[in-house]
CSV table of C-alpha atoms in Angstrom, one decimal:
chain,number,residue,atom,x,y,z
A,1,ILE,CA,42.3,-83.1,-41.1
A,2,ASP,CA,40.2,-80.3,-39.6
A,3,VAL,CA,39.3,-79.6,-36.0
A,4,TYR,CA,35.9,-81.3,-36.4
A,5,ASP,CA,37.6,-84.5,-37.6
A,6,VAL,CA,39.7,-84.5,-34.5
A,7,LEU,CA,36.7,-83.9,-32.2
A,8,PHE,CA,34.8,-86.7,-33.8
A,9,LEU,CA,37.7,-89.1,-33.2
A,10,ILE,CA,37.8,-88.0,-29.6
A,11,LEU,CA,34.0,-88.3,-29.3
A,12,LYS,CA,34.0,-91.9,-30.5
A,13,GLU,CA,36.6,-92.9,-27.9
A,14,VAL,CA,34.7,-91.3,-25.0
A,15,ARG,CA,33.2,-93.6,-22.4
A,16,GLY,CA,31.8,-91.3,-19.8
A,17,LYS,CA,28.9,-88.8,-19.7
A,18,GLU,CA,31.0,-85.8,-18.5
A,19,ASP,CA,33.7,-86.2,-21.1
A,20,PHE,CA,31.1,-86.7,-23.9
A,21,GLU,CA,29.4,-83.5,-22.9
A,22,SER,CA,32.7,-81.6,-22.8
A,23,VAL,CA,33.5,-82.6,-26.4
A,24,LEU,CA,30.1,-81.6,-27.5
A,25,GLU,CA,30.6,-78.2,-25.8
A,26,VAL,CA,33.8,-77.6,-27.8
A,27,MET,CA,31.9,-78.7,-31.0
A,28,LYS,CA,29.2,-76.1,-30.2
A,29,GLU,CA,31.8,-73.3,-29.8
A,30,CYS,CA,33.5,-74.3,-33.1
A,31,PHE,CA,30.1,-74.3,-34.8
A,32,GLN,CA,29.2,-70.8,-33.6
A,33,ARG,CA,32.6,-69.4,-34.6
A,34,THR,CA,32.3,-70.8,-38.1
A,35,LEU,CA,28.7,-69.5,-38.4
A,36,ALA,CA,29.9,-66.0,-37.6
A,37,ARG,CA,32.6,-66.2,-40.2
A,38,GLY,CA,30.3,-67.6,-42.9
A,39,GLU,CA,32.2,-70.9,-43.2
A,40,PHE,CA,29.1,-72.8,-43.9
A,41,ARG,CA,30.7,-75.6,-46.0
A,42,TYR,CA,32.6,-76.9,-43.0
A,43,ASN,CA,29.5,-76.8,-40.8
A,44,THR,CA,27.5,-78.7,-43.5
A,45,ARG,CA,30.1,-81.5,-43.5
A,46,PHE,CA,30.1,-81.5,-39.7
A,47,LEU,CA,26.3,-81.8,-39.5
A,48,LYS,CA,26.2,-84.6,-42.0
A,49,LYS,CA,28.8,-86.5,-40.0
A,50,LEU,CA,26.9,-85.8,-36.8
A,51,MET,CA,23.7,-87.1,-38.4
A,52,HIS,CA,25.5,-90.2,-39.5
A,53,LEU,CA,26.8,-90.8,-36.0
A,54,HIS,CA,23.3,-90.2,-34.6
A,55,GLU,CA,21.9,-92.9,-37.0
A,56,THR,CA,24.7,-95.3,-35.9
A,57,TYR,CA,23.9,-94.7,-32.2
A,58,LYS,CA,20.2,-95.1,-32.9
A,59,ASN,CA,20.7,-98.4,-34.5
A,60,ASN,CA,23.0,-99.6,-31.8
A,61,GLY,CA,20.9,-98.3,-28.9
A,62,HIS,CA,24.0,-96.3,-27.8
A,63,TRP,CA,23.8,-94.7,-24.3
A,64,ALA,CA,24.8,-91.3,-25.8
A,65,LEU,CA,21.9,-91.0,-28.3
A,66,LEU,CA,19.9,-88.7,-26.0
A,67,TYR,CA,22.9,-86.5,-25.6
A,68,LEU,CA,23.2,-86.2,-29.4
A,69,ASP,CA,19.4,-85.4,-29.6
A,70,ASP,CA,19.8,-82.6,-27.1
A,71,PHE,CA,23.0,-81.4,-28.9
A,72,LEU,CA,21.2,-81.1,-32.2
A,73,LEU,CA,18.4,-79.1,-30.6
A,74,MET,CA,21.0,-76.8,-29.0
A,75,LEU,CA,22.6,-76.2,-32.4
A,76,SER,CA,19.1,-75.2,-33.6
A,77,SER,CA,18.5,-72.8,-30.8
A,78,PRO,CA,18.4,-69.0,-31.0
A,79,LYS,CA,21.4,-68.9,-28.6
A,80,VAL,CA,23.6,-70.7,-31.2
A,81,LEU,CA,22.1,-69.6,-34.5
A,82,SER,CA,22.1,-65.9,-33.4
A,83,ALA,CA,25.8,-66.1,-34.3
A,84,LEU,CA,24.6,-65.8,-37.9
A,85,ASN,CA,23.8,-62.1,-37.2
A,86,LYS,CA,27.5,-61.4,-37.3
A,87,TYR,CA,27.5,-62.8,-40.9
A,88,TRP,CA,24.7,-60.8,-42.5
A,89,PRO,CA,26.8,-57.5,-42.8
A,90,LYS,CA,29.4,-59.5,-44.8
A,91,ILE,CA,27.0,-60.8,-47.4
A,92,THR,CA,27.9,-60.1,-51.0
A,93,ARG,CA,25.9,-61.0,-54.1
A,94,GLU,CA,29.2,-62.1,-55.7
A,95,ASP,CA,29.3,-65.1,-53.4
A,96,PRO,CA,26.2,-67.1,-54.2
A,97,GLU,CA,28.0,-70.4,-53.5
A,98,ARG,CA,28.5,-69.5,-49.9
A,99,ASN,CA,24.8,-68.7,-49.6
A,100,ARG,CA,23.9,-72.1,-51.1
A,101,HIS,CA,26.1,-73.7,-48.5
A,102,LEU,CA,24.2,-71.7,-45.9
A,103,GLU,CA,21.0,-73.3,-47.1
A,104,GLN,CA,22.5,-76.8,-47.3
A,105,MET,CA,23.8,-76.4,-43.7
A,106,LEU,CA,20.5,-75.2,-42.2
A,107,ILE,CA,18.6,-78.1,-43.9
A,108,GLN,CA,20.7,-80.5,-41.9
A,109,LEU,CA,19.2,-79.2,-38.6
A,110,PRO,CA,16.0,-80.5,-37.1
A,111,PRO,CA,12.6,-78.7,-37.7
A,112,ALA,CA,12.9,-77.1,-34.3
A,113,SER,CA,15.3,-74.7,-36.0
A,114,ILE,CA,12.3,-72.9,-37.4
A,115,LEU,CA,11.9,-71.3,-34.0
A,116,SER,CA,15.3,-69.6,-34.5
A,117,LEU,CA,15.1,-69.0,-38.3
A,118,VAL,CA,11.9,-67.1,-38.5
A,119,PRO,CA,13.0,-64.4,-36.0
A,120,ILE,CA,16.4,-64.2,-37.8
A,121,LEU,CA,14.7,-63.2,-41.0
A,122,ARG,CA,14.0,-59.8,-39.5
A,123,ASN,CA,17.8,-59.1,-39.5
A,124,VAL,CA,18.4,-60.2,-43.1
A,125,LYS,CA,18.1,-57.4,-45.7
A,126,ASP,CA,19.5,-59.3,-48.7
A,127,ALA,CA,16.6,-60.7,-50.8
A,128,MET,CA,18.6,-63.7,-52.1
A,129,VAL,CA,19.5,-64.8,-48.6
A,130,ARG,CA,15.9,-64.4,-47.4
A,131,ARG,CA,14.9,-66.7,-50.2
A,132,HIS,CA,17.4,-69.3,-49.0
A,133,LEU,CA,16.1,-69.0,-45.5
A,134,ARG,CA,12.5,-69.3,-46.5
A,135,ARG,CA,13.3,-72.4,-48.5
A,136,VAL,CA,14.9,-74.0,-45.4
A,137,ILE,CA,11.9,-73.0,-43.3
A,138,ARG,CA,9.5,-74.6,-45.8
A,139,HIS,CA,11.6,-77.8,-46.0
A,140,HIS,CA,11.5,-78.2,-42.2
A,141,ALA,CA,7.8,-77.2,-41.9
A,142,LEU,CA,6.8,-79.9,-44.4
A,143,LYS,CA,8.2,-82.4,-41.9
A,144,ASP,CA,6.8,-80.6,-38.8
A,145,MET,CA,4.7,-77.5,-39.0
A,146,ARG,CA,4.2,-77.2,-35.2
A,147,PRO,CA,7.0,-74.6,-34.8
A,148,LEU,CA,5.4,-72.4,-37.4
A,149,ILE,CA,2.0,-72.8,-35.8
A,150,TYR,CA,3.5,-71.7,-32.5
A,151,LEU,CA,5.2,-68.6,-34.1
A,152,ALA,CA,2.0,-67.7,-35.9
A,153,LYS,CA,0.5,-66.9,-32.5
A,154,SER,CA,3.5,-64.8,-31.4
A,155,PRO,CA,2.7,-61.4,-29.7
A,156,LYS,CA,5.4,-59.9,-32.0
A,157,PRO,CA,3.6,-59.0,-35.3
A,158,ALA,CA,6.8,-59.3,-37.4
A,159,ILE,CA,7.3,-62.9,-36.3
A,160,ALA,CA,3.7,-63.8,-36.5
A,161,GLY,CA,3.4,-62.4,-39.9
A,162,GLU,CA,6.4,-64.2,-41.2
A,163,ALA,CA,5.1,-67.5,-39.8
A,164,VAL,CA,1.7,-67.0,-41.3
A,165,PHE,CA,3.3,-66.2,-44.7
A,166,ALA,CA,5.4,-69.4,-44.4
A,167,LEU,CA,2.3,-71.4,-43.5
A,168,GLY,CA,0.5,-70.1,-46.6
A,169,GLN,CA,3.4,-71.2,-48.8
A,170,LEU,CA,3.0,-74.8,-47.6
A,171,GLN,CA,-0.4,-75.3,-49.2
A,172,GLU,CA,-1.1,-77.8,-46.5
A,173,GLU,CA,-4.6,-78.5,-45.3
A,174,ASN,CA,-3.6,-78.4,-41.6
A,175,ALA,CA,-2.2,-74.9,-42.1
A,176,TRP,CA,-5.5,-73.2,-43.2
A,177,PRO,CA,-7.2,-73.1,-39.8
A,178,VAL,CA,-4.2,-71.3,-38.3
A,179,ILE,CA,-4.1,-68.8,-41.2
A,180,ARG,CA,-7.9,-68.2,-40.9
A,181,GLU,CA,-7.4,-67.6,-37.2
A,182,ALA,CA,-4.7,-65.0,-38.1
A,183,THR,CA,-7.2,-63.0,-40.1
A,184,HIS,CA,-8.7,-62.0,-36.7
A,185,SER,CA,-5.3,-60.9,-35.3
A,186,THR,CA,-5.2,-57.7,-33.3
A,187,TYR,CA,-2.3,-56.6,-35.6
A,188,LEU,CA,-3.3,-55.2,-39.0
A,189,SER,CA,0.0,-56.4,-40.6
A,190,VAL,CA,-0.7,-60.0,-39.6
A,191,ARG,CA,-4.3,-59.8,-40.8
A,192,LYS,CA,-3.1,-58.6,-44.2
A,193,VAL,CA,-0.6,-61.4,-44.6
A,194,ALA,CA,-3.3,-64.0,-43.6
A,195,VAL,CA,-5.8,-62.6,-46.1
A,196,ARG,CA,-3.2,-62.7,-48.9
A,197,ALA,CA,-2.4,-66.3,-47.9
A,198,LEU,CA,-6.0,-67.3,-48.2
A,199,THR,CA,-6.6,-65.6,-51.6
């Protein structure tokens, strides 16, 4: 039994708001630590169990459902996912399985995680990992492209360009107006990405 299993057992027994939030805070700290160490397989299992609990609470109308919703958004936030920046220097091409687990883990998060993942791409030098992250971003954007549309209008050209590139990969009708708008960006790099996406 691992620490997540223990925490889930405790969480299911909690009856009060403050205790519930305290257990979630410990879970968040564990999640960040395992991110930094690259232990993505454990976090994938944790997120799958969390989503199962979320579905159970949703079906039962459980009072803690809103707290789990907020918790999932917190796990998707830059504050939490920035822990991945400690992992990038440890990447090796001889460990493709770990990078697959990274992709599987990030897919479990809600589409709002796009707001964290697109900026993170700037710190990733390994081409294979960039492909994994871009697949995750595409997966989430096909469910909800609003985070990408928001980032496509970022005042930071590197972020805007990455978001426009991702929108182009979707081949979705709703993405084209945003890409066309990006062709008039004040940043040359963003305009180039937008033009390539349209051709």
